[in-house]
Structures are given as C-alpha cells and as structure tokens.
C-alpha cells in the first residue's frame, strides 16, 4: 500500500511537471537560433591589386553615388541603417535578367510595407540604361516606389563597385547584349554595409531563402 502511494505521488508530480516542461520547450524552441553569417570579416584577397582591398578586417561596401529611375541621387549613404538587396543587371539583357527581375518582384512584394528594406538594381550598361529607360523598366516590373531603385551612372564606377565592392564578376559587353557578363546573385547587405549572403536570382528556392534571411535580419537577429 505504501509503495502504491509513493507511485501515485510520483505520477502526480510528473503530471504537474508536464506543463512546465512543455512551456520550457516551447520557450526554447521559440528563440530564433538561426544565425546570418557576416561575410569577409577577415578581409578580401586581391592578388592582382586591382581593387585596393583592405587585406585584413571587415569588408564593407565602399562609398558610391548613382542616379535612380527618377533622376534622384542614391548610393551608399542611403543604405545606412537599412537592409539592402542588390543585383547587377541591364534592361536589354537577353538571358538571365528577366528571370532575376521577376524574382525580385516577389522580394519587393514580400517587403512592400517594411520601410527598413530596399532593393538596388544596378545597371551594367549605363550608356543605354538612362533614368528614362530604367523608369519604364521599373513600371514593367511593378516596382514599389521608394523601395525598389534602378540605378545608373558612371560605367567605370559601376564595374569597380560590382567587382571590388560587392565582389561579383562583371565584364563589359561594349554595347552588345550577348557579350555582357554578370552574376545572377542577389546580395544581402545589412545596415552597416556588410555582406550577409549571396543568393541565386534565377533559383526560386534560393530567393525564398533570401526572403527568410532578410526577415531574420529585419527582426534583429545578428
């Protein structure tokens, strides 16, 4: 009989502890442990010396100034304290750019009401992609005003920015659309100008990952 009471008491204690265990589990589960890496914390290799890279220490996006589809100046200063998603493209691109821009429509729509998120699509054919051309392209892709910016400007600055700032391969096609070479990557940049990730702009699952990781950065996970 005594053993039975002890067993009953043990069962009762276990029953009482179940809500506590569940609460602690859910609390632990609810804490987001998904870390977004900070890339290039130890600098970037520049074996040819083309980019005048800092050999050690965190790599940051350098200062730059370009012109958007509305003729307004926009660049590194406007990235401060915002999360910026960046890609390089050109409007006459016959291959991957239409797919990339269509995927960016999804990104734009996902953050339509988040003022801390913005998109920079930077043209690598600035001689053709004037603000007027970019404005029509923005309308074609239903870009949210004040969020998705299409940028143009000095060609040498843009190519140096792509290669040495965002660390993406870029080759001038000399006006021939088939000869331009650029990356399909979307680059996630935090409010301090650090690169947090690269994502294929032609892969839907990768863009889904970009949207997820942007949300994580937006809500404060470092």
XYZ file of N, CA and C in Angstrom:
666
model
N 0.837 -1.209 0.000
C 0.000 0.000 0.000
C 0.869 1.256 0.000
N 1.930 1.220 0.827
C 2.838 2.363 0.885
C 3.505 2.582 -0.463
N 3.891 1.490 -1.102
C 4.539 1.589 -2.407
C 3.576 2.167 -3.433
N 2.301 1.797 -3.308
C 1.304 2.306 -4.233
C 1.137 3.810 -4.084
N 1.134 4.293 -2.802
C 1.006 5.734 -2.561
C 2.221 6.486 -3.109
N 3.390 5.881 -2.947
C 4.610 6.523 -3.469
C 4.531 6.631 -4.996
N 4.060 5.525 -5.608
C 3.929 5.529 -7.065
C 2.913 6.562 -7.524
N 1.781 6.628 -6.775
C 0.764 7.612 -7.129
C 1.294 9.041 -6.988
N 2.075 9.249 -5.920
C 2.659 10.573 -5.719
C 3.633 10.929 -6.831
N 4.413 9.950 -7.260
C 5.378 10.177 -8.354
C 4.654 10.525 -9.642
N 3.563 9.771 -9.929
C 2.778 10.035 -11.136
C 2.180 11.427 -11.083
N 1.685 11.841 -9.910
C 1.081 13.165 -9.749
C 2.109 14.259 -10.010
N 3.313 14.072 -9.459
C 4.382 15.064 -9.674
C 4.716 15.174 -11.159
N 4.785 14.025 -11.834
C 5.076 14.019 -13.272
C 4.006 14.770 -14.047
N 2.738 14.521 -13.654
C 1.631 15.203 -14.334
C 1.727 16.708 -14.146
N 2.052 17.121 -12.918
C 2.173 18.556 -12.633
C 3.344 19.188 -13.371
N 4.383 18.395 -13.616
C 5.571 18.935 -14.282
C 5.414 19.042 -15.795
N 4.448 18.305 -16.364
C 4.283 18.297 -17.819
C 4.095 19.705 -18.393
N 3.185 20.549 -17.826
C 3.035 21.901 -18.384
C 4.316 22.716 -18.307
N 5.085 22.524 -17.220
C 6.345 23.259 -17.071
C 7.330 22.849 -18.156
N 7.431 21.538 -18.381
C 8.345 21.034 -19.406
C 7.942 21.543 -20.787
N 6.635 21.498 -21.054
C 6.142 21.981 -22.346
C 6.445 23.461 -22.513
N 6.220 24.250 -21.458
C 6.488 25.687 -21.520
C 7.959 25.965 -21.806
N 8.841 25.252 -21.078
C 10.273 25.475 -21.278
C 10.703 25.066 -22.675
N 10.116 23.983 -23.184
C 10.455 23.530 -24.526
C 10.023 24.561 -25.571
N 8.791 25.039 -25.441
C 8.288 26.000 -26.405
C 9.053 27.315 -26.325
N 9.421 27.687 -25.103
C 10.183 28.924 -24.945
C 11.539 28.798 -25.620
N 12.179 27.656 -25.408
C 13.476 27.419 -26.054
C 13.319 27.335 -27.553
N 12.260 26.656 -28.025
C 12.023 26.495 -29.447
C 11.715 27.828 -30.107
N 11.070 28.701 -29.341
C 10.675 29.975 -29.908
C 11.814 30.958 -30.064
N 12.932 30.731 -29.390
C 14.076 31.606 -29.550
C 14.758 31.300 -30.865
N 14.863 32.305 -31.750
C 15.429 32.077 -33.074
C 16.934 31.907 -32.964
N 17.411 30.713 -33.297
C 18.831 30.424 -33.237
C 19.465 30.437 -34.626
N 18.742 30.950 -35.606
C 19.202 30.966 -36.992
C 20.145 32.155 -37.158
N 21.416 31.890 -37.315
C 22.408 32.955 -37.442
C 22.663 33.276 -38.907
N 22.642 34.552 -39.236
C 23.002 35.002 -40.575
C 24.481 35.359 -40.551
N 25.298 34.709 -41.344
C 26.747 34.968 -41.277
C 27.090 36.395 -41.692
N 28.185 36.878 -41.169
C 28.785 38.136 -41.624
C 29.985 37.737 -42.468
N 29.917 38.002 -43.768
C 30.957 37.533 -44.672
C 32.149 38.483 -44.706
N 33.307 37.906 -45.006
C 34.549 38.655 -45.225
C 34.968 39.469 -43.998
N 34.860 38.858 -42.832
C 35.280 39.539 -41.608
C 36.795 39.682 -41.521
N 37.510 38.829 -42.240
C 38.977 38.874 -42.220
C 39.552 39.499 -43.478
N 38.744 40.288 -44.170
C 39.222 40.943 -45.378
C 38.965 40.119 -46.621
N 39.410 40.638 -47.761
C 39.197 40.003 -49.063
C 40.524 39.922 -49.794
N 40.811 38.778 -50.373
C 42.038 38.625 -51.143
C 41.958 39.436 -52.438
N 43.059 40.091 -52.787
C 43.132 40.893 -54.009
C 44.507 40.666 -54.633
N 44.741 39.460 -55.171
C 46.094 39.089 -55.613
C 46.658 39.980 -56.710
N 45.798 40.545 -57.568
C 46.280 41.397 -58.656
C 46.347 42.871 -58.265
N 45.844 43.185 -57.095
C 45.870 44.571 -56.639
C 44.942 45.487 -57.407
N 43.919 44.928 -58.052
C 43.005 45.736 -58.862
C 42.037 46.559 -58.024
N 41.790 46.108 -56.803
C 40.702 46.696 -56.028
C 41.155 47.508 -54.822
N 42.442 47.528 -54.561
C 42.944 48.262 -53.390
C 42.212 47.833 -52.127
N 42.097 46.493 -51.965
C 41.367 45.929 -50.840
C 42.113 46.097 -49.527
N 41.357 46.178 -48.434
C 41.942 46.086 -47.107
C 42.253 44.622 -46.856
N 43.511 44.302 -46.589
C 43.921 42.901 -46.508
C 43.420 42.198 -45.261
N 43.089 42.942 -44.234
C 42.566 42.324 -43.017
C 41.457 43.208 -42.455
N 40.607 42.600 -41.653
C 39.492 43.344 -41.088
C 38.255 43.249 -41.952
N 37.131 43.652 -41.396
C 35.823 43.518 -42.043
C 35.767 44.273 -43.374
N 35.244 43.594 -44.395
C 34.996 44.235 -45.687
C 33.640 44.927 -45.649
N 33.629 46.189 -46.072
C 32.395 46.965 -46.152
C 32.176 47.426 -47.596
N 30.916 47.606 -47.960
C 30.610 48.196 -49.261
C 31.161 49.620 -49.283
N 31.921 49.986 -50.324
C 32.517 51.332 -50.356
C 31.488 52.417 -50.678
N 31.885 53.639 -50.465
C 31.024 54.762 -50.827
C 30.810 54.793 -52.342
N 29.601 55.137 -52.747
C 29.306 55.321 -54.167
C 28.059 56.172 -54.295
N 27.926 56.794 -55.448
C 26.750 57.611 -55.741
C 26.304 57.333 -57.171
N 25.030 57.021 -57.339
C 24.453 56.762 -58.653
C 23.139 57.534 -58.785
N 22.469 57.349 -59.913
C 21.215 58.050 -60.182
C 20.107 57.029 -60.398
N 18.951 57.247 -59.746
C 17.869 56.270 -59.872
C 16.940 56.597 -61.040
N 15.897 55.799 -61.186
C 14.980 55.916 -62.320
C 14.189 57.218 -62.320
N 14.193 57.914 -61.199
C 13.503 59.200 -61.117
C 14.467 60.374 -61.209
N 15.735 60.075 -61.510
C 16.734 61.133 -61.628
C 17.281 61.612 -60.298
N 16.996 60.869 -59.213
C 17.451 61.254 -57.886
C 18.764 60.553 -57.544
N 19.605 61.247 -56.787
C 20.880 60.693 -56.367
C 20.656 59.682 -55.245
N 21.302 58.532 -55.369
C 21.145 57.478 -54.363
C 22.410 56.623 -54.378
N 22.821 56.197 -53.190
C 24.033 55.389 -53.121
C 24.262 54.798 -51.750
N 25.518 54.775 -51.331
C 25.882 54.142 -50.066
C 25.243 54.854 -48.873
N 25.200 56.174 -48.908
C 24.628 56.898 -47.767
C 23.196 56.466 -47.475
N 22.443 56.188 -48.523
C 21.035 55.816 -48.361
C 20.863 54.352 -47.944
N 21.973 53.627 -47.851
C 21.931 52.248 -47.361
C 22.115 52.181 -45.843
N 22.571 53.259 -45.259
C 22.858 53.270 -43.825
C 21.614 52.959 -43.005
N 21.747 52.025 -42.083
C 20.675 51.614 -41.172
C 19.498 50.951 -41.883
N 19.682 50.584 -43.140
C 18.651 49.841 -43.863
C 19.234 48.517 -44.346
N 18.363 47.557 -44.580
C 18.764 46.307 -45.214
C 18.540 46.482 -46.706
N 19.597 46.246 -47.493
C 19.517 46.473 -48.934
C 19.830 45.184 -49.681
N 18.979 44.852 -50.624
C 19.194 43.708 -51.507
C 19.633 44.260 -52.851
N 20.778 43.777 -53.347
C 21.411 44.371 -54.521
C 21.593 43.326 -55.611
N 21.333 43.746 -56.864
C 21.713 42.907 -58.001
C 22.253 43.799 -59.104
N 22.993 43.192 -60.029
C 23.511 43.883 -61.206
C 22.840 43.276 -62.434
N 22.386 44.118 -63.344
C 21.573 43.681 -64.481
C 21.705 44.712 -65.591
N 20.991 44.505 -66.703
C 20.787 45.566 -67.689
C 19.499 45.272 -68.433
N 18.818 46.309 -68.860
C 17.443 46.149 -69.340
C 17.349 45.394 -70.656
N 18.398 45.418 -71.483
C 18.361 44.716 -72.767
C 18.929 43.308 -72.671
N 19.180 42.846 -71.477
C 19.731 41.512 -71.234
C 18.824 40.446 -71.847
N 19.383 39.568 -72.701
C 18.553 38.569 -73.364
C 18.454 37.241 -72.618
N 19.116 37.143 -71.467
C 19.190 35.827 -70.817
C 18.617 35.843 -69.407
N 19.459 36.034 -68.390
C 19.024 35.802 -67.015
C 18.310 36.996 -66.368
N 18.521 38.191 -66.880
C 17.970 39.382 -66.208
C 16.443 39.359 -66.071
N 15.687 38.979 -67.115
C 14.232 38.939 -66.933
C 13.796 38.009 -65.800
N 14.486 36.875 -65.674
C 14.164 35.950 -64.579
C 14.505 36.589 -63.234
N 15.684 37.203 -63.144
C 16.099 37.851 -61.905
C 15.122 38.953 -61.498
N 14.719 39.766 -62.459
C 13.806 40.864 -62.138
C 12.436 40.346 -61.724
N 12.001 39.242 -62.336
C 10.734 38.643 -61.936
C 10.810 38.100 -60.511
N 11.943 37.498 -60.153
C 12.122 37.028 -58.785
C 12.188 38.203 -57.805
N 12.779 39.302 -58.229
C 12.821 40.476 -57.354
C 11.434 41.085 -57.149
N 10.532 40.850 -58.094
C 9.140 41.262 -57.867
C 8.598 40.589 -56.614
N 8.930 39.317 -56.427
C 8.479 38.590 -55.230
C 9.102 39.183 -53.968
N 10.385 39.536 -54.055
C 11.059 40.136 -52.902
C 10.429 41.490 -52.584
N 10.220 42.280 -53.616
C 9.587 43.588 -53.451
C 8.222 43.449 -52.783
N 7.436 42.496 -53.245
C 6.095 42.297 -52.698
C 6.149 41.819 -51.243
N 7.139 40.976 -50.915
C 7.253 40.443 -49.554
C 7.526 41.536 -48.535
N 8.203 42.617 -48.967
C 8.588 43.673 -48.025
C 7.959 45.022 -48.385
N 6.842 44.950 -49.068
C 6.198 46.172 -49.564
C 5.934 47.184 -48.452
N 5.607 46.706 -47.262
C 5.244 47.604 -46.163
C 6.342 47.763 -45.118
N 7.551 47.290 -45.427
C 8.682 47.400 -44.494
C 9.626 48.497 -44.959
N 9.586 49.616 -44.257
C 10.403 50.757 -44.661
C 11.891 50.567 -44.458
N 12.281 49.529 -43.721
C 13.705 49.297 -43.476
C 14.354 48.424 -44.541
N 13.567 47.970 -45.511
C 14.078 47.115 -46.573
C 14.015 47.866 -47.897
N 15.093 47.777 -48.696
C 15.078 48.378 -50.019
C 15.858 47.495 -50.992
N 15.648 47.741 -52.280
C 16.296 46.972 -53.338
C 17.031 47.935 -54.264
N 18.291 47.594 -54.593
C 19.066 48.326 -55.593
C 19.329 47.392 -56.774
N 18.804 47.725 -57.941
C 19.159 47.028 -59.177
C 20.042 47.968 -59.981
N 21.307 47.595 -60.135
C 22.311 48.484 -60.715
C 22.636 48.034 -62.138
N 22.482 48.948 -63.104
C 22.713 48.605 -64.500
C 24.205 48.564 -64.822
N 24.614 47.508 -65.549
C 25.998 47.427 -66.021
C 26.104 47.937 -67.467
N 25.008 48.472 -67.988
C 25.008 49.102 -69.321
C 24.446 50.510 -69.195
N 25.132 51.357 -68.415
C 24.562 52.671 -68.099
C 24.442 53.597 -69.305
N 25.201 53.343 -70.363
C 25.103 54.202 -71.539
C 23.729 54.059 -72.209
N 23.170 52.863 -72.177
C 21.829 52.634 -72.722
C 20.761 52.845 -71.658
N 21.046 52.369 -70.440
C 20.054 52.408 -69.364
C 20.055 53.766 -68.669
N 19.457 54.725 -69.337
C 19.282 56.061 -68.764
C 18.166 56.010 -67.715
N 18.020 57.052 -66.900
C 16.900 57.075 -65.950
C 15.547 56.866 -66.624
N 15.381 57.388 -67.841
C 14.116 57.237 -68.548
C 13.857 55.764 -68.909
N 14.895 55.086 -69.379
C 14.768 53.664 -69.718
C 14.488 52.847 -68.458
N 15.200 53.182 -67.389
C 15.014 52.461 -66.127
C 13.627 52.706 -65.549
N 13.090 53.892 -65.762
C 11.753 54.191 -65.265
C 10.714 53.294 -65.937
N 10.847 53.087 -67.233
C 9.929 52.194 -67.946
C 10.104 50.750 -67.481
N 11.338 50.369 -67.239
C 11.608 49.007 -66.758
C 11.013 48.809 -65.366
N 11.117 49.827 -64.518
C 10.532 49.752 -63.175
C 9.017 49.562 -63.251
N 8.379 50.267 -64.178
C 6.929 50.119 -64.355
C 6.589 48.719 -64.853
N 7.416 48.196 -65.755
C 7.193 46.860 -66.293
C 7.169 45.816 -65.183
N 8.033 46.015 -64.177
C 8.132 45.044 -63.084
C 7.392 45.497 -61.823
N 6.547 46.506 -61.981
C 5.653 46.951 -60.901
C 6.425 47.255 -59.616
N 7.579 47.905 -59.773
C 8.430 48.211 -58.633
C 7.744 49.182 -57.681
N 7.827 48.884 -56.394
C 7.245 49.764 -55.381
C 8.048 51.057 -55.299
N 7.413 52.222 -55.540
C 8.132 53.494 -55.439
C 8.712 53.682 -54.038
N 9.923 54.190 -53.979
C 10.559 54.426 -52.697
C 11.115 53.181 -52.034
N 11.099 52.062 -52.731
C 11.649 50.819 -52.192
C 12.595 50.131 -53.165
N 12.163 50.005 -54.425
C 12.979 49.310 -55.422
C 13.535 50.361 -56.376
N 14.852 50.543 -56.309
C 15.531 51.567 -57.089
C 16.351 50.928 -58.204
N 16.245 51.491 -59.405
C 17.046 51.063 -60.543
C 18.085 52.165 -60.785
N 19.353 51.784 -60.741
C 20.433 52.776 -60.672
C 21.328 52.735 -61.894
N 21.769 53.908 -62.304
C 22.688 54.057 -63.424
C 23.708 55.141 -63.070
N 24.761 55.245 -63.886
C 25.779 56.242 -63.587
C 27.052 55.983 -64.357
N 28.161 56.405 -63.790
C 29.464 56.251 -64.433
C 29.824 54.777 -64.573
N 30.167 54.368 -65.805
C 30.411 52.946 -66.070
C 31.590 52.406 -65.276
N 32.700 53.094 -65.253
C 33.873 52.578 -64.540
C 33.594 52.456 -63.048
N 32.829 53.401 -62.504
C 32.462 53.325 -61.090
C 31.607 52.074 -60.835
N 30.647 51.815 -61.719
C 29.745 50.674 -61.533
C 30.508 49.357 -61.612
N 31.417 49.235 -62.588
C 32.159 47.982 -62.721
C 33.116 47.775 -61.556
N 33.729 48.852 -61.099
C 34.590 48.746 -59.927
C 33.778 48.388 -58.689
N 32.578 48.961 -58.583
C 31.698 48.677 -57.450
C 31.277 47.207 -57.448
N 30.918 46.692 -58.622
C 30.498 45.291 -58.718
C 31.630 44.355 -58.335
N 32.814 44.586 -58.889
C 33.930 43.667 -58.696
C 34.577 43.805 -57.323
N 34.762 45.045 -56.874
C 35.558 45.295 -55.675
C 34.700 45.587 -54.437
N 33.478 46.038 -54.647
C 32.593 46.308 -53.519
C 31.724 45.122 -53.175
N 30.972 44.649 -54.190
C 30.062 43.529 -53.972
C 30.694 42.181 -54.324
N 31.911 42.230 -54.871
C 32.715 41.029 -55.142
C 32.014 40.086 -56.112
N 31.512 40.672 -57.204
C 30.815 39.914 -58.238
C 31.531 40.083 -59.578
N 31.714 39.003 -60.341
C 32.348 39.105 -61.664
C 31.464 39.889 -62.623
N 32.068 40.816 -63.354
C 31.314 41.652 -64.291
C 32.222 42.012 -65.459
N 31.725 41.811 -66.702
C 32.508 42.102 -67.897
C 31.672 42.968 -68.842
N 32.296 44.035 -69.342
C 31.629 44.969 -70.238
C 31.412 44.330 -71.609
N 30.180 44.386 -72.085
C 29.860 43.836 -73.400
C 30.043 44.816 -74.539
N 30.534 46.023 -74.257
C 30.782 47.046 -75.275
C 29.530 47.302 -76.134
N 28.373 47.324 -75.477
C 27.138 47.633 -76.189
C 26.455 46.443 -76.829
N 27.085 45.272 -76.789
C 26.490 44.062 -77.367
C 25.850 43.242 -76.245
N 24.527 43.155 -76.196
C 23.856 42.468 -75.089
C 24.362 41.055 -74.835
N 24.711 40.334 -75.904
C 25.153 38.949 -75.729
C 26.545 38.852 -75.121
N 27.281 39.971 -75.115
C 28.670 39.932 -74.656
C 28.841 40.368 -73.204
N 27.816 40.947 -72.619
C 27.916 41.331 -71.213
C 27.945 40.072 -70.345
N 28.761 40.116 -69.310
C 28.816 39.022 -68.348
C 28.597 39.598 -66.961
N 27.650 39.028 -66.218
C 27.430 39.465 -64.843
C 26.879 38.311 -64.040
N 26.908 38.438 -62.747
C 26.463 37.375 -61.854
C 24.942 37.356 -61.750
N 24.401 36.168 -61.459
C 22.964 36.067 -61.195
C 22.652 36.258 -59.710
N 23.639 36.647 -58.912
C 23.455 36.692 -57.466
C 22.733 37.952 -57.002
N 21.855 37.743 -55.995
C 21.341 38.832 -55.190
C 22.224 38.896 -53.944
N 22.581 40.098 -53.531
C 23.476 40.279 -52.393
C 22.705 40.944 -51.257
N 22.759 40.339 -50.083
C 22.082 40.872 -48.900
C 23.074 41.694 -48.087
N 22.752 42.978 -47.900
C 23.634 43.913 -47.206
C 22.923 44.449 -45.964
N 23.608 44.421 -44.829
C 22.982 44.941 -43.614
C 23.177 46.444 -43.496
N 22.629 47.025 -42.436
C 22.655 48.472 -42.260
C 24.014 49.065 -42.002
N 25.015 48.197 -41.756
C 26.389 48.668 -41.574
C 27.219 48.549 -42.854
N 26.598 48.044 -43.917
C 27.319 47.910 -45.175
C 28.116 46.626 -45.283
N 27.743 45.619 -44.499
C 28.432 44.327 -44.545
C 27.640 43.346 -45.400
N 28.331 42.492 -46.134
C 27.676 41.463 -46.936
C 27.263 40.313 -46.030
N 25.980 39.944 -46.092
C 25.462 38.879 -45.228
C 25.095 37.611 -45.999
N 25.029 37.695 -47.339
C 24.720 36.487 -48.085
C 24.603 36.737 -49.576
N 24.804 35.651 -50.338
C 24.611 35.653 -51.790
C 23.544 34.601 -52.123
N 22.674 34.928 -53.079
C 21.560 34.046 -53.421
C 21.346 34.081 -54.929
N 21.146 32.930 -55.535
C 20.917 32.886 -56.974
C 19.568 33.514 -57.309
N 19.591 34.527 -58.142
C 18.365 35.204 -58.543
C 17.580 34.466 -59.597
N 18.095 33.311 -60.037
C 17.361 32.503 -61.010
C 16.845 31.211 -60.390
N 16.995 31.095 -59.079
C 16.571 29.893 -58.371
C 15.525 30.275 -57.325
N 14.295 29.796 -57.508
C 13.185 30.203 -56.640
C 13.446 29.841 -55.174
N 13.999 28.656 -54.931
C 14.269 28.233 -53.553
C 15.314 29.136 -52.901
N 16.316 29.550 -53.688
C 17.344 30.442 -53.145
C 16.744 31.809 -52.817
N 15.830 32.272 -53.644
C 15.173 33.559 -53.379
C 14.268 33.448 -52.159
N 13.624 32.296 -51.981
C 12.856 32.069 -50.755
C 13.764 32.175 -49.527
N 14.968 31.619 -49.641
C 15.929 31.700 -48.534
C 16.328 33.148 -48.280
N 16.530 33.921 -49.353
C 16.839 35.347 -49.211
C 15.735 36.066 -48.448
N 14.484 35.807 -48.806
C 13.352 36.455 -48.132
C 13.347 36.092 -46.651
N 13.562 34.809 -46.347
C 13.596 34.357 -44.954
C 14.711 35.043 -44.181
N 15.917 35.057 -44.737
C 17.052 35.613 -44.004
C 16.963 37.133 -43.892
N 16.321 37.776 -44.857
C 16.070 39.214 -44.744
C 15.122 39.488 -43.571
N 14.102 38.666 -43.440
C 13.166 38.814 -42.313
C 13.879 38.636 -40.980
N 14.791 37.688 -40.929
C 15.535 37.455 -39.687
C 16.386 38.671 -39.342
N 17.065 39.237 -40.339
C 17.837 40.454 -40.076
C 16.926 41.608 -39.668
N 15.785 41.692 -40.299
C 14.835 42.777 -40.005
C 14.396 42.753 -38.555
N 14.248 41.553 -38.008
C 13.767 41.430 -36.627
C 14.882 41.306 -35.608
N 16.089 41.642 -36.038
C 17.136 41.880 -35.057
C 18.102 40.777 -34.775
N 18.009 39.617 -35.458
C 18.974 38.554 -35.236
C 20.246 38.893 -35.989
N 21.392 38.841 -35.292
C 22.674 39.212 -35.883
C 23.431 37.983 -36.312
